[in-house]
JSON list of C-alpha atoms and ligand atoms in Angstrom, two decimals:
[
{"chain": "A", "resi": 1, "resn": "ALA", "atom": "CA", "xyz": [22.38, -3.47, 4.23]},
{"chain": "A", "resi": 2, "resn": "LEU", "atom": "CA", "xyz": [19.52, -1.57, 5.74]},
{"chain": "A", "resi": 3, "resn": "CYS", "atom": "CA", "xyz": [19.10, -1.19, 9.49]},
{"chain": "A", "resi": 4, "resn": "GLY", "atom": "CA", "xyz": [15.53, -0.48, 10.41]},
{"chain": "A", "resi": 5, "resn": "VAL", "atom": "CA", "xyz": [12.40, 0.56, 8.62]},
{"chain": "A", "resi": 6, "resn": "VAL", "atom": "CA", "xyz": [11.93, 2.65, 5.50]},
{"chain": "A", "resi": 7, "resn": "ALA", "atom": "CA", "xyz": [8.37, 4.04, 5.57]},
{"chain": "A", "resi": 8, "resn": "LEU", "atom": "CA", "xyz": [7.05, 4.80, 2.08]},
{"chain": "A", "resi": 9, "resn": "ASP", "atom": "CA", "xyz": [3.68, 6.51, 1.85]},
{"chain": "A", "resi": 10, "resn": "GLY", "atom": "CA", "xyz": [1.67, 8.18, -0.87]},
{"chain": "A", "resi": 11, "resn": "PRO", "atom": "CA", "xyz": [-1.23, 7.66, -3.26]},
{"chain": "A", "resi": 12, "resn": "SER", "atom": "CA", "xyz": [-1.34, 5.08, -6.03]},
{"chain": "A", "resi": 13, "resn": "GLY", "atom": "CA", "xyz": [0.53, 5.57, -9.29]},
{"chain": "A", "resi": 14, "resn": "THR", "atom": "CA", "xyz": [3.53, 7.33, -7.75]},
{"chain": "A", "resi": 15, "resn": "GLY", "atom": "CA", "xyz": [5.85, 4.39, -8.46]},
{"chain": "A", "resi": 16, "resn": "LYS", "atom": "CA", "xyz": [5.87, 3.57, -4.76]},
{"chain": "A", "resi": 17, "resn": "THR", "atom": "CA", "xyz": [5.34, -0.17, -4.98]},
{"chain": "A", "resi": 18, "resn": "THR", "atom": "CA", "xyz": [7.81, -0.86, -7.80]},
{"chain": "A", "resi": 19, "resn": "ALA", "atom": "CA", "xyz": [10.48, 1.37, -6.27]},
{"chain": "A", "resi": 20, "resn": "ALA", "atom": "CA", "xyz": [9.91, -0.09, -2.79]},
{"chain": "A", "resi": 21, "resn": "ARG", "atom": "CA", "xyz": [10.40, -3.65, -4.05]},
{"chain": "A", "resi": 22, "resn": "ARG", "atom": "CA", "xyz": [13.55, -2.69, -5.96]},
{"chain": "A", "resi": 23, "resn": "LEU", "atom": "CA", "xyz": [14.95, -0.84, -2.97]},
{"chain": "A", "resi": 24, "resn": "ALA", "atom": "CA", "xyz": [14.25, -3.80, -0.68]},
{"chain": "A", "resi": 25, "resn": "THR", "atom": "CA", "xyz": [15.97, -6.16, -3.13]},
{"chain": "A", "resi": 26, "resn": "GLU", "atom": "CA", "xyz": [18.97, -3.85, -3.38]},
{"chain": "A", "resi": 27, "resn": "LEU", "atom": "CA", "xyz": [19.26, -3.54, 0.40]},
{"chain": "A", "resi": 28, "resn": "ASN", "atom": "CA", "xyz": [18.61, -7.21, 1.03]},
{"chain": "A", "resi": 29, "resn": "ALA", "atom": "CA", "xyz": [15.69, -6.14, 3.19]},
{"chain": "A", "resi": 30, "resn": "GLY", "atom": "CA", "xyz": [12.11, -7.33, 3.49]},
{"chain": "A", "resi": 31, "resn": "TYR", "atom": "CA", "xyz": [9.21, -5.70, 1.66]},
{"chain": "A", "resi": 32, "resn": "LEU", "atom": "CA", "xyz": [5.76, -5.22, 3.14]},
{"chain": "A", "resi": 33, "resn": "ASP", "atom": "CA", "xyz": [2.87, -4.17, 0.90]},
{"chain": "A", "resi": 34, "resn": "THR", "atom": "CA", "xyz": [0.24, -3.00, 3.41]},
{"chain": "A", "resi": 35, "resn": "GLY", "atom": "CA", "xyz": [-2.15, -2.07, 0.56]},
{"chain": "A", "resi": 36, "resn": "ALA", "atom": "CA", "xyz": [-2.27, -5.76, -0.36]},
{"chain": "A", "resi": 37, "resn": "MET", "atom": "CA", "xyz": [-3.47, -6.53, 3.18]},
{"chain": "A", "resi": 38, "resn": "TYR", "atom": "CA", "xyz": [-6.37, -4.05, 2.89]},
{"chain": "A", "resi": 39, "resn": "ARG", "atom": "CA", "xyz": [-7.16, -5.57, -0.50]},
{"chain": "A", "resi": 40, "resn": "VAL", "atom": "CA", "xyz": [-7.26, -9.10, 0.96]},
{"chain": "A", "resi": 41, "resn": "ALA", "atom": "CA", "xyz": [-9.63, -7.89, 3.70]},
{"chain": "A", "resi": 42, "resn": "THR", "atom": "CA", "xyz": [-11.78, -6.26, 1.01]},
{"chain": "A", "resi": 43, "resn": "LEU", "atom": "CA", "xyz": [-11.88, -9.43, -1.07]},
{"chain": "A", "resi": 44, "resn": "ALA", "atom": "CA", "xyz": [-13.09, -11.35, 2.01]},
{"chain": "A", "resi": 45, "resn": "VAL", "atom": "CA", "xyz": [-15.93, -8.84, 2.45]},
{"chain": "A", "resi": 46, "resn": "LEU", "atom": "CA", "xyz": [-16.93, -9.08, -1.23]},
{"chain": "A", "resi": 47, "resn": "ARG", "atom": "CA", "xyz": [-16.77, -12.88, -1.29]},
{"chain": "A", "resi": 48, "resn": "ALA", "atom": "CA", "xyz": [-19.02, -13.02, 1.77]},
{"chain": "A", "resi": 49, "resn": "GLY", "atom": "CA", "xyz": [-21.56, -11.00, -0.23]},
{"chain": "A", "resi": 50, "resn": "LEU", "atom": "CA", "xyz": [-21.45, -8.14, 2.29]},
{"chain": "A", "resi": 51, "resn": "ASP", "atom": "CA", "xyz": [-21.86, -4.42, 1.71]},
{"chain": "A", "resi": 52, "resn": "PRO", "atom": "CA", "xyz": [-18.36, -2.83, 1.86]},
{"chain": "A", "resi": 53, "resn": "THR", "atom": "CA", "xyz": [-19.91, 0.41, 3.14]},
{"chain": "A", "resi": 54, "resn": "ASP", "atom": "CA", "xyz": [-21.49, -1.31, 6.19]},
{"chain": "A", "resi": 55, "resn": "PRO", "atom": "CA", "xyz": [-18.82, -0.84, 8.91]},
{"chain": "A", "resi": 56, "resn": "SER", "atom": "CA", "xyz": [-20.15, -3.43, 11.38]},
{"chain": "A", "resi": 57, "resn": "ALA", "atom": "CA", "xyz": [-20.58, -6.13, 8.73]},
{"chain": "A", "resi": 58, "resn": "VAL", "atom": "CA", "xyz": [-17.10, -5.32, 7.43]},
{"chain": "A", "resi": 59, "resn": "ALA", "atom": "CA", "xyz": [-15.53, -5.44, 10.89]},
{"chain": "A", "resi": 60, "resn": "ALA", "atom": "CA", "xyz": [-17.19, -8.80, 11.67]},
{"chain": "A", "resi": 61, "resn": "ALA", "atom": "CA", "xyz": [-16.05, -10.32, 8.36]},
{"chain": "A", "resi": 62, "resn": "VAL", "atom": "CA", "xyz": [-12.46, -9.11, 8.72]},
{"chain": "A", "resi": 63, "resn": "ARG", "atom": "CA", "xyz": [-12.29, -10.41, 12.30]},
{"chain": "A", "resi": 64, "resn": "ARG", "atom": "CA", "xyz": [-13.03, -13.90, 10.92]},
{"chain": "A", "resi": 65, "resn": "THR", "atom": "CA", "xyz": [-10.42, -13.62, 8.15]},
{"chain": "A", "resi": 66, "resn": "ARG", "atom": "CA", "xyz": [-6.75, -14.59, 8.20]},
{"chain": "A", "resi": 67, "resn": "VAL", "atom": "CA", "xyz": [-4.79, -11.97, 6.23]},
{"chain": "A", "resi": 68, "resn": "GLU", "atom": "CA", "xyz": [-1.19, -13.00, 5.57]},
{"chain": "A", "resi": 69, "resn": "VAL", "atom": "CA", "xyz": [1.61, -11.58, 3.46]},
{"chain": "A", "resi": 70, "resn": "ALA", "atom": "CA", "xyz": [5.10, -12.82, 2.62]},
{"chain": "A", "resi": 71, "resn": "THR", "atom": "CA", "xyz": [7.85, -10.20, 2.79]},
{"chain": "A", "resi": 72, "resn": "ASP", "atom": "CA", "xyz": [10.25, -11.52, 0.15]},
{"chain": "A", "resi": 73, "resn": "PRO", "atom": "CA", "xyz": [10.58, -8.60, -2.32]},
{"chain": "A", "resi": 74, "resn": "ALA", "atom": "CA", "xyz": [10.97, -11.11, -5.18]},
{"chain": "A", "resi": 75, "resn": "ALA", "atom": "CA", "xyz": [7.60, -12.72, -4.43]},
{"chain": "A", "resi": 76, "resn": "PRO", "atom": "CA", "xyz": [5.36, -10.60, -2.21]},
{"chain": "A", "resi": 77, "resn": "THR", "atom": "CA", "xyz": [2.50, -13.08, -1.70]},
{"chain": "A", "resi": 78, "resn": "ALA", "atom": "CA", "xyz": [-0.92, -12.21, -0.26]},
{"chain": "A", "resi": 79, "resn": "LEU", "atom": "CA", "xyz": [-3.03, -14.94, 1.33]},
{"chain": "A", "resi": 80, "resn": "LEU", "atom": "CA", "xyz": [-6.70, -15.01, 2.31]},
{"chain": "A", "resi": 81, "resn": "ASN", "atom": "CA", "xyz": [-7.28, -17.84, 4.80]},
{"chain": "A", "resi": 82, "resn": "GLY", "atom": "CA", "xyz": [-4.28, -19.57, 3.26]},
{"chain": "A", "resi": 83, "resn": "GLU", "atom": "CA", "xyz": [-5.34, -19.09, -0.37]},
{"chain": "A", "resi": 84, "resn": "ASP", "atom": "CA", "xyz": [-3.03, -17.15, -2.70]},
{"chain": "A", "resi": 85, "resn": "VAL", "atom": "CA", "xyz": [-5.14, -14.22, -3.93]},
{"chain": "A", "resi": 86, "resn": "GLY", "atom": "CA", "xyz": [-2.41, -12.18, -5.60]},
{"chain": "A", "resi": 87, "resn": "ALA", "atom": "CA", "xyz": [-4.42, -11.65, -8.82]},
{"chain": "A", "resi": 88, "resn": "ALA", "atom": "CA", "xyz": [-7.92, -11.53, -7.31]},
{"chain": "A", "resi": 89, "resn": "ILE", "atom": "CA", "xyz": [-7.08, -8.48, -5.17]},
{"chain": "A", "resi": 90, "resn": "ARG", "atom": "CA", "xyz": [-6.20, -6.31, -8.22]},
{"chain": "A", "resi": 91, "resn": "THR", "atom": "CA", "xyz": [-9.66, -6.18, -9.84]},
{"chain": "A", "resi": 92, "resn": "GLU", "atom": "CA", "xyz": [-11.68, -2.99, -10.34]},
{"chain": "A", "resi": 93, "resn": "GLU", "atom": "CA", "xyz": [-14.31, -4.39, -7.97]},
{"chain": "A", "resi": 94, "resn": "VAL", "atom": "CA", "xyz": [-11.70, -4.49, -5.18]},
{"chain": "A", "resi": 95, "resn": "ASN", "atom": "CA", "xyz": [-10.39, -1.03, -6.19]},
{"chain": "A", "resi": 96, "resn": "ARG", "atom": "CA", "xyz": [-13.88, 0.36, -5.68]},
{"chain": "A", "resi": 97, "resn": "ALA", "atom": "CA", "xyz": [-14.51, -1.29, -2.32]},
{"chain": "A", "resi": 98, "resn": "VAL", "atom": "CA", "xyz": [-11.08, -1.00, -0.68]},
{"chain": "A", "resi": 99, "resn": "SER", "atom": "CA", "xyz": [-11.34, 2.61, 0.54]},
{"chain": "A", "resi": 100, "resn": "PRO", "atom": "CA", "xyz": [-14.56, 2.15, 2.55]},
{"chain": "A", "resi": 101, "resn": "VAL", "atom": "CA", "xyz": [-13.24, -1.11, 4.00]},
{"chain": "A", "resi": 102, "resn": "SER", "atom": "CA", "xyz": [-9.94, 0.54, 5.01]},
{"chain": "A", "resi": 103, "resn": "ALA", "atom": "CA", "xyz": [-11.80, 3.40, 6.66]},
{"chain": "A", "resi": 104, "resn": "VAL", "atom": "CA", "xyz": [-13.28, 1.05, 9.30]},
{"chain": "A", "resi": 105, "resn": "PRO", "atom": "CA", "xyz": [-11.31, 1.59, 12.56]},
{"chain": "A", "resi": 106, "resn": "GLU", "atom": "CA", "xyz": [-11.47, -2.06, 13.64]},
{"chain": "A", "resi": 107, "resn": "VAL", "atom": "CA", "xyz": [-10.10, -3.20, 10.27]},
{"chain": "A", "resi": 108, "resn": "ARG", "atom": "CA", "xyz": [-7.16, -0.83, 10.68]},
{"chain": "A", "resi": 109, "resn": "GLU", "atom": "CA", "xyz": [-6.56, -1.99, 14.25]},
{"chain": "A", "resi": 110, "resn": "LEU", "atom": "CA", "xyz": [-6.41, -5.64, 13.21]},
{"chain": "A", "resi": 111, "resn": "LEU", "atom": "CA", "xyz": [-4.20, -5.04, 10.18]},
{"chain": "A", "resi": 112, "resn": "VAL", "atom": "CA", "xyz": [-1.86, -2.55, 11.85]},
{"chain": "A", "resi": 113, "resn": "ALA", "atom": "CA", "xyz": [-1.24, -5.09, 14.65]},
{"chain": "A", "resi": 114, "resn": "GLU", "atom": "CA", "xyz": [-0.33, -7.70, 12.03]},
{"chain": "A", "resi": 115, "resn": "GLN", "atom": "CA", "xyz": [1.86, -5.19, 10.15]},
{"chain": "A", "resi": 116, "resn": "ARG", "atom": "CA", "xyz": [3.81, -4.39, 13.32]},
{"chain": "A", "resi": 117, "resn": "ARG", "atom": "CA", "xyz": [4.28, -8.10, 13.99]},
{"chain": "A", "resi": 118, "resn": "VAL", "atom": "CA", "xyz": [5.59, -8.67, 10.44]},
{"chain": "A", "resi": 119, "resn": "ILE", "atom": "CA", "xyz": [7.92, -5.65, 10.76]},
{"chain": "A", "resi": 120, "resn": "ARG", "atom": "CA", "xyz": [9.36, -6.90, 14.07]},
{"chain": "A", "resi": 121, "resn": "GLU", "atom": "CA", "xyz": [9.95, -10.31, 12.53]},
{"chain": "A", "resi": 122, "resn": "ALA", "atom": "CA", "xyz": [11.69, -8.86, 9.46]},
{"chain": "A", "resi": 123, "resn": "LEU", "atom": "CA", "xyz": [13.89, -6.66, 11.63]},
{"chain": "A", "resi": 124, "resn": "ALA", "atom": "CA", "xyz": [14.93, -9.71, 13.63]},
{"chain": "A", "resi": 125, "resn": "VAL", "atom": "CA", "xyz": [15.52, -11.94, 10.60]},
{"chain": "A", "resi": 126, "resn": "ARG", "atom": "CA", "xyz": [16.85, -9.54, 7.93]},
{"chain": "A", "resi": 127, "resn": "GLY", "atom": "CA", "xyz": [17.69, -6.36, 9.84]},
{"chain": "A", "resi": 128, "resn": "GLY", "atom": "CA", "xyz": [15.53, -4.14, 7.67]},
{"chain": "A", "resi": 129, "resn": "ILE", "atom": "CA", "xyz": [12.24, -3.75, 5.85]},
{"chain": "A", "resi": 130, "resn": "VAL", "atom": "CA", "xyz": [10.73, -1.35, 3.33]},
{"chain": "A", "resi": 131, "resn": "VAL", "atom": "CA", "xyz": [7.07, -0.74, 4.16]},
{"chain": "A", "resi": 132, "resn": "ASP", "atom": "CA", "xyz": [4.67, 0.57, 1.52]},
{"chain": "A", "resi": 133, "resn": "GLY", "atom": "CA", "xyz": [1.34, 2.18, 2.44]},
{"chain": "A", "resi": 134, "resn": "ARG", "atom": "CA", "xyz": [-0.65, 5.28, 3.35]},
{"chain": "A", "resi": 135, "resn": "ASP", "atom": "CA", "xyz": [-0.11, 5.64, 7.13]},
{"chain": "A", "resi": 136, "resn": "ILE", "atom": "CA", "xyz": [3.25, 3.94, 7.72]},
{"chain": "A", "resi": 137, "resn": "GLY", "atom": "CA", "xyz": [5.15, 7.07, 8.76]},
{"chain": "A", "resi": 138, "resn": "THR", "atom": "CA", "xyz": [2.22, 8.55, 10.68]},
{"chain": "A", "resi": 139, "resn": "VAL", "atom": "CA", "xyz": [0.74, 5.52, 12.46]},
{"chain": "A", "resi": 140, "resn": "VAL", "atom": "CA", "xyz": [2.32, 2.11, 11.85]},
{"chain": "A", "resi": 141, "resn": "THR", "atom": "CA", "xyz": [5.99, 2.97, 12.56]},
{"chain": "A", "resi": 142, "resn": "PRO", "atom": "CA", "xyz": [6.13, 6.68, 13.51]},
{"chain": "A", "resi": 143, "resn": "ASP", "atom": "CA", "xyz": [9.72, 6.16, 14.73]},
{"chain": "A", "resi": 144, "resn": "ALA", "atom": "CA", "xyz": [11.06, 4.90, 11.37]},
{"chain": "A", "resi": 145, "resn": "PRO", "atom": "CA", "xyz": [14.47, 6.52, 10.71]},
{"chain": "A", "resi": 146, "resn": "LEU", "atom": "CA", "xyz": [13.54, 7.22, 7.08]},
{"chain": "A", "resi": 147, "resn": "LYS", "atom": "CA", "xyz": [10.11, 8.28, 5.87]},
{"chain": "A", "resi": 148, "resn": "VAL", "atom": "CA", "xyz": [9.43, 9.25, 2.29]},
{"chain": "A", "resi": 149, "resn": "PHE", "atom": "CA", "xyz": [6.13, 10.60, 0.96]},
{"chain": "A", "resi": 150, "resn": "LEU", "atom": "CA", "xyz": [5.76, 10.13, -2.79]},
{"chain": "A", "resi": 151, "resn": "THR", "atom": "CA", "xyz": [3.50, 12.33, -4.88]},
{"chain": "A", "resi": 152, "resn": "ALA", "atom": "CA", "xyz": [2.79, 12.82, -8.60]},
{"chain": "A", "resi": 153, "resn": "SER", "atom": "CA", "xyz": [0.16, 14.68, -10.61]},
{"chain": "A", "resi": 154, "resn": "SER", "atom": "CA", "xyz": [-3.09, 12.78, -11.02]},
{"chain": "A", "resi": 155, "resn": "ASP", "atom": "CA", "xyz": [-2.62, 12.66, -14.80]},
{"chain": "A", "resi": 156, "resn": "VAL", "atom": "CA", "xyz": [0.75, 11.00, -14.46]},
{"chain": "A", "resi": 157, "resn": "ARG", "atom": "CA", "xyz": [-0.57, 8.60, -11.83]},
{"chain": "A", "resi": 158, "resn": "ALA", "atom": "CA", "xyz": [-3.55, 7.59, -13.96]},
{"chain": "A", "resi": 159, "resn": "ARG", "atom": "CA", "xyz": [-1.27, 7.08, -16.97]},
{"chain": "A", "resi": 160, "resn": "ARG", "atom": "CA", "xyz": [1.01, 4.78, -14.95]},
{"chain": "A", "resi": 161, "resn": "ARG", "atom": "CA", "xyz": [-1.92, 2.84, -13.49]},
{"chain": "A", "resi": 162, "resn": "SER", "atom": "CA", "xyz": [-3.46, 2.38, -16.89]},
{"chain": "A", "resi": 163, "resn": "ALA", "atom": "CA", "xyz": [-0.17, 1.18, -18.44]},
{"chain": "A", "resi": 164, "resn": "GLN", "atom": "CA", "xyz": [0.16, -1.28, -15.56]},
{"chain": "A", "resi": 165, "resn": "ASP", "atom": "CA", "xyz": [-3.45, -2.46, -16.02]},
{"chain": "A", "resi": 166, "resn": "SER", "atom": "CA", "xyz": [-2.94, -3.15, -19.73]},
{"chain": "A", "resi": 167, "resn": "ALA", "atom": "CA", "xyz": [0.39, -4.88, -19.08]},
{"chain": "A", "resi": 168, "resn": "GLU", "atom": "CA", "xyz": [-1.37, -7.17, -16.61]},
{"chain": "A", "resi": 169, "resn": "GLY", "atom": "CA", "xyz": [-4.32, -7.82, -18.93]},
{"chain": "A", "resi": 170, "resn": "ARG", "atom": "CA", "xyz": [-6.95, -5.62, -17.28]},
{"chain": "A", "resi": 171, "resn": "ALA", "atom": "CA", "xyz": [-8.61, -3.42, -19.85]},
{"chain": "A", "resi": 172, "resn": "ALA", "atom": "CA", "xyz": [-9.89, 0.02, -18.84]},
{"chain": "A", "resi": 173, "resn": "THR", "atom": "CA", "xyz": [-9.99, 3.43, -20.51]},
{"chain": "A", "resi": 174, "resn": "PHE", "atom": "CA", "xyz": [-7.64, 6.16, -19.33]},
{"chain": "A", "resi": 175, "resn": "GLU", "atom": "CA", "xyz": [-10.61, 8.28, -18.21]},
{"chain": "A", "resi": 176, "resn": "ASP", "atom": "CA", "xyz": [-12.02, 5.44, -16.10]},
{"chain": "A", "resi": 177, "resn": "VAL", "atom": "CA", "xyz": [-8.65, 4.74, -14.50]},
{"chain": "A", "resi": 178, "resn": "LYS", "atom": "CA", "xyz": [-8.15, 8.45, -13.75]},
{"chain": "A", "resi": 179, "resn": "ALA", "atom": "CA", "xyz": [-11.60, 8.74, -12.16]},
{"chain": "A", "resi": 180, "resn": "SER", "atom": "CA", "xyz": [-10.99, 5.59, -10.09]},
{"chain": "A", "resi": 181, "resn": "VAL", "atom": "CA", "xyz": [-7.54, 6.76, -8.89]},
{"chain": "A", "resi": 182, "resn": "GLU", "atom": "CA", "xyz": [-8.83, 10.24, -7.96]},
{"chain": "A", "resi": 183, "resn": "ARG", "atom": "CA", "xyz": [-11.86, 8.87, -6.15]},
{"chain": "A", "resi": 184, "resn": "ARG", "atom": "CA", "xyz": [-9.79, 6.47, -4.08]},
{"chain": "A", "resi": 185, "resn": "ASP", "atom": "CA", "xyz": [-7.25, 9.17, -3.13]},
{"chain": "A", "resi": 186, "resn": "GLN", "atom": "CA", "xyz": [-10.03, 11.54, -2.16]},
{"chain": "A", "resi": 187, "resn": "LEU", "atom": "CA", "xyz": [-11.60, 8.91, 0.13]},
{"chain": "A", "resi": 188, "resn": "ASP", "atom": "CA", "xyz": [-8.22, 7.87, 1.58]},
{"chain": "A", "resi": 189, "resn": "SER", "atom": "CA", "xyz": [-7.17, 11.48, 2.29]},
{"chain": "A", "resi": 190, "resn": "THR", "atom": "CA", "xyz": [-10.40, 12.56, 3.95]},
{"chain": "A", "resi": 191, "resn": "ARG", "atom": "CA", "xyz": [-11.25, 9.56, 6.16]},
{"chain": "A", "resi": 192, "resn": "ALA", "atom": "CA", "xyz": [-11.43, 10.13, 9.93]},
{"chain": "A", "resi": 193, "resn": "VAL", "atom": "CA", "xyz": [-8.96, 7.43, 10.97]},
{"chain": "A", "resi": 194, "resn": "SER", "atom": "CA", "xyz": [-5.34, 7.43, 9.70]},
{"chain": "A", "resi": 195, "resn": "PRO", "atom": "CA", "xyz": [-5.92, 9.51, 6.56]},
{"chain": "A", "resi": 196, "resn": "LEU", "atom": "CA", "xyz": [-3.34, 9.51, 3.78]},
{"chain": "A", "resi": 197, "resn": "ARG", "atom": "CA", "xyz": [-0.93, 12.31, 4.65]},
{"chain": "A", "resi": 198, "resn": "ALA", "atom": "CA", "xyz": [2.79, 12.97, 4.93]},
{"chain": "A", "resi": 199, "resn": "ALA", "atom": "CA", "xyz": [4.39, 12.69, 8.37]},
{"chain": "A", "resi": 200, "resn": "GLU", "atom": "CA", "xyz": [5.94, 15.97, 9.48]},
{"chain": "A", "resi": 201, "resn": "ASP", "atom": "CA", "xyz": [9.42, 14.48, 9.25]},
{"chain": "A", "resi": 202, "resn": "ALA", "atom": "CA", "xyz": [8.89, 12.78, 5.88]},
{"chain": "A", "resi": 203, "resn": "VAL", "atom": "CA", "xyz": [11.00, 13.62, 2.84]},
{"chain": "A", "resi": 204, "resn": "LEU", "atom": "CA", "xyz": [8.65, 14.69, 0.02]},
{"chain": "A", "resi": 205, "resn": "LEU", "atom": "CA", "xyz": [9.44, 13.27, -3.40]},
{"chain": "A", "resi": 206, "resn": "ASP", "atom": "CA", "xyz": [7.47, 14.33, -6.49]},
{"chain": "A", "resi": 207, "resn": "THR", "atom": "CA", "xyz": [7.89, 11.54, -9.05]},
{"chain": "A", "resi": 208, "resn": "SER", "atom": "CA", "xyz": [5.89, 13.17, -11.90]},
{"chain": "A", "resi": 209, "resn": "GLU", "atom": "CA", "xyz": [9.02, 13.75, -13.99]},
{"chain": "A", "resi": 210, "resn": "LEU", "atom": "CA", "xyz": [11.04, 10.76, -12.78]},
{"chain": "A", "resi": 211, "resn": "THR", "atom": "CA", "xyz": [11.44, 7.28, -14.24]},
{"chain": "A", "resi": 212, "resn": "ILE", "atom": "CA", "xyz": [11.12, 4.30, -11.94]},
{"chain": "A", "resi": 213, "resn": "ASP", "atom": "CA", "xyz": [14.93, 3.89, -12.03]},
{"chain": "A", "resi": 214, "resn": "GLU", "atom": "CA", "xyz": [15.34, 7.49, -10.92]},
{"chain": "A", "resi": 215, "resn": "VAL", "atom": "CA", "xyz": [12.83, 7.05, -8.08]},
{"chain": "A", "resi": 216, "resn": "THR", "atom": "CA", "xyz": [14.64, 3.92, -6.91]},
{"chain": "A", "resi": 217, "resn": "ALA", "atom": "CA", "xyz": [18.04, 5.66, -7.10]},
{"chain": "A", "resi": 218, "resn": "LYS", "atom": "CA", "xyz": [16.72, 8.60, -5.09]},
{"chain": "A", "resi": 219, "resn": "LEU", "atom": "CA", "xyz": [15.33, 6.29, -2.39]},
{"chain": "A", "resi": 220, "resn": "SER", "atom": "CA", "xyz": [18.54, 4.36, -2.26]},
{"chain": "A", "resi": 221, "resn": "GLU", "atom": "CA", "xyz": [20.52, 7.60, -1.81]},
{"chain": "A", "resi": 222, "resn": "LEU", "atom": "CA", "xyz": [18.19, 8.62, 1.03]},
{"chain": "A", "resi": 223, "resn": "ALA", "atom": "CA", "xyz": [18.48, 5.17, 2.66]},
{"chain": "A", "resi": 224, "resn": "ASP", "atom": "CA", "xyz": [22.30, 5.40, 2.43]},
{"chain": "A", "resi": 225, "resn": "GLY", "atom": "CA", "xyz": [22.25, 8.71, 4.20]},
{"chain": "A", "resi": 226, "resn": "ARG", "atom": "CA", "xyz": [20.20, 7.34, 7.10]},
{"chain": "A", "resi": 227, "resn": "GLY", "atom": "CA", "xyz": [21.68, 3.82, 7.30]},
{"chain": "B", "resi": 301, "resn": "C5P", "atom": "O1", "xyz": [-1.43, 0.55, -2.22]},
{"chain": "B", "resi": 301, "resn": "C5P", "atom": "P1", "xyz": [-2.74, 0.09, -2.77]},
{"chain": "B", "resi": 301, "resn": "C5P", "atom": "O2", "xyz": [-3.23, 0.94, -3.91]},
{"chain": "B", "resi": 301, "resn": "C5P", "atom": "O3", "xyz": [-2.77, -1.37, -3.09]},
{"chain": "B", "resi": 301, "resn": "C5P", "atom": "O4", "xyz": [-3.78, 0.31, -1.56]},
{"chain": "B", "resi": 301, "resn": "C5P", "atom": "C1", "xyz": [-5.12, -0.03, -1.71]},
{"chain": "B", "resi": 301, "resn": "C5P", "atom": "C2", "xyz": [-5.97, 0.73, -0.70]},
{"chain": "B", "resi": 301, "resn": "C5P", "atom": "O5", "xyz": [-5.73, 0.25, 0.62]},
{"chain": "B", "resi": 301, "resn": "C5P", "atom": "C3", "xyz": [-5.74, 2.23, -0.60]},
{"chain": "B", "resi": 301, "resn": "C5P", "atom": "O6", "xyz": [-6.48, 2.95, -1.59]},
{"chain": "B", "resi": 301, "resn": "C5P", "atom": "C4", "xyz": [-6.24, 2.54, 0.81]},
{"chain": "B", "resi": 301, "resn": "C5P", "atom": "O7", "xyz": [-7.64, 2.66, 0.83]},
{"chain": "B", "resi": 301, "resn": "C5P", "atom": "C5", "xyz": [-5.87, 1.29, 1.57]},
{"chain": "B", "resi": 301, "resn": "C5P", "atom": "N1", "xyz": [-4.64, 1.42, 2.35]},
{"chain": "B", "resi": 301, "resn": "C5P", "atom": "C6", "xyz": [-4.70, 2.01, 3.59]},
{"chain": "B", "resi": 301, "resn": "C5P", "atom": "N2", "xyz": [-3.59, 2.07, 4.38]},
{"chain": "B", "resi": 301, "resn": "C5P", "atom": "C7", "xyz": [-2.43, 1.56, 3.96]},
{"chain": "B", "resi": 301, "resn": "C5P", "atom": "C8", "xyz": [-2.32, 0.97, 2.68]},
{"chain": "B", "resi": 301, "resn": "C5P", "atom": "C9", "xyz": [-3.44, 0.92, 1.88]},
{"chain": "B", "resi": 301, "resn": "C5P", "atom": "O8", "xyz": [-5.76, 2.48, 3.98]},
{"chain": "B", "resi": 301, "resn": "C5P", "atom": "N3", "xyz": [-1.37, 1.61, 4.79]}
]
């Protein structure tokens, strides 16, 4: 069993989410998908018909929204004002709008507070939680005993994203997926507040040549060493 927090950061398509869920299941720990929370906030902005690049409109909309997630790794649910929006947050429209929404400082403040509350609760109830995001090791839980920063080449990441999209019934060409993935990473890495970057004490793991089983095994080995 895991004692504490495993902070997993990195861009999309590194295998982070799948490996994080498997690791949490293996360790009997909770799983928190912080990206899903930013996606729920983004969906609220889009449904309200607001411009995702207008920071004050975005902040006002997110303030009025209840963003909830369940931390069971077998069923990581995302709720928008009580409605299950698990599928609605994975559309290309949300992919396009999520980076500007997540760059708004007030959005981050609100969601980071909720993330810390969920983490505290999981530590009390289960003793451990695997947290998946972009700023977990740097901002959300800088004192996590294990931080891993996953990377992979953008070609590999786009290939994985596009396989996942087809598997889940969302059609898109490889070129479009690659452009979308690169654009989002560029925005996430260069924003002023909590940019995507590795914490100084994070273990770097390049997953370009690894299968998802190998990524999970590597994480589990690291978690064993710090447990
Ligand atoms: O992990 P996922 O691809 O679902 O994340 C969607 C987006 O949410 C990211 O591209 C990023 O803009 C934002 N995000 C963030 N901070 C986190 C997790 C996600 O800004 N901790």
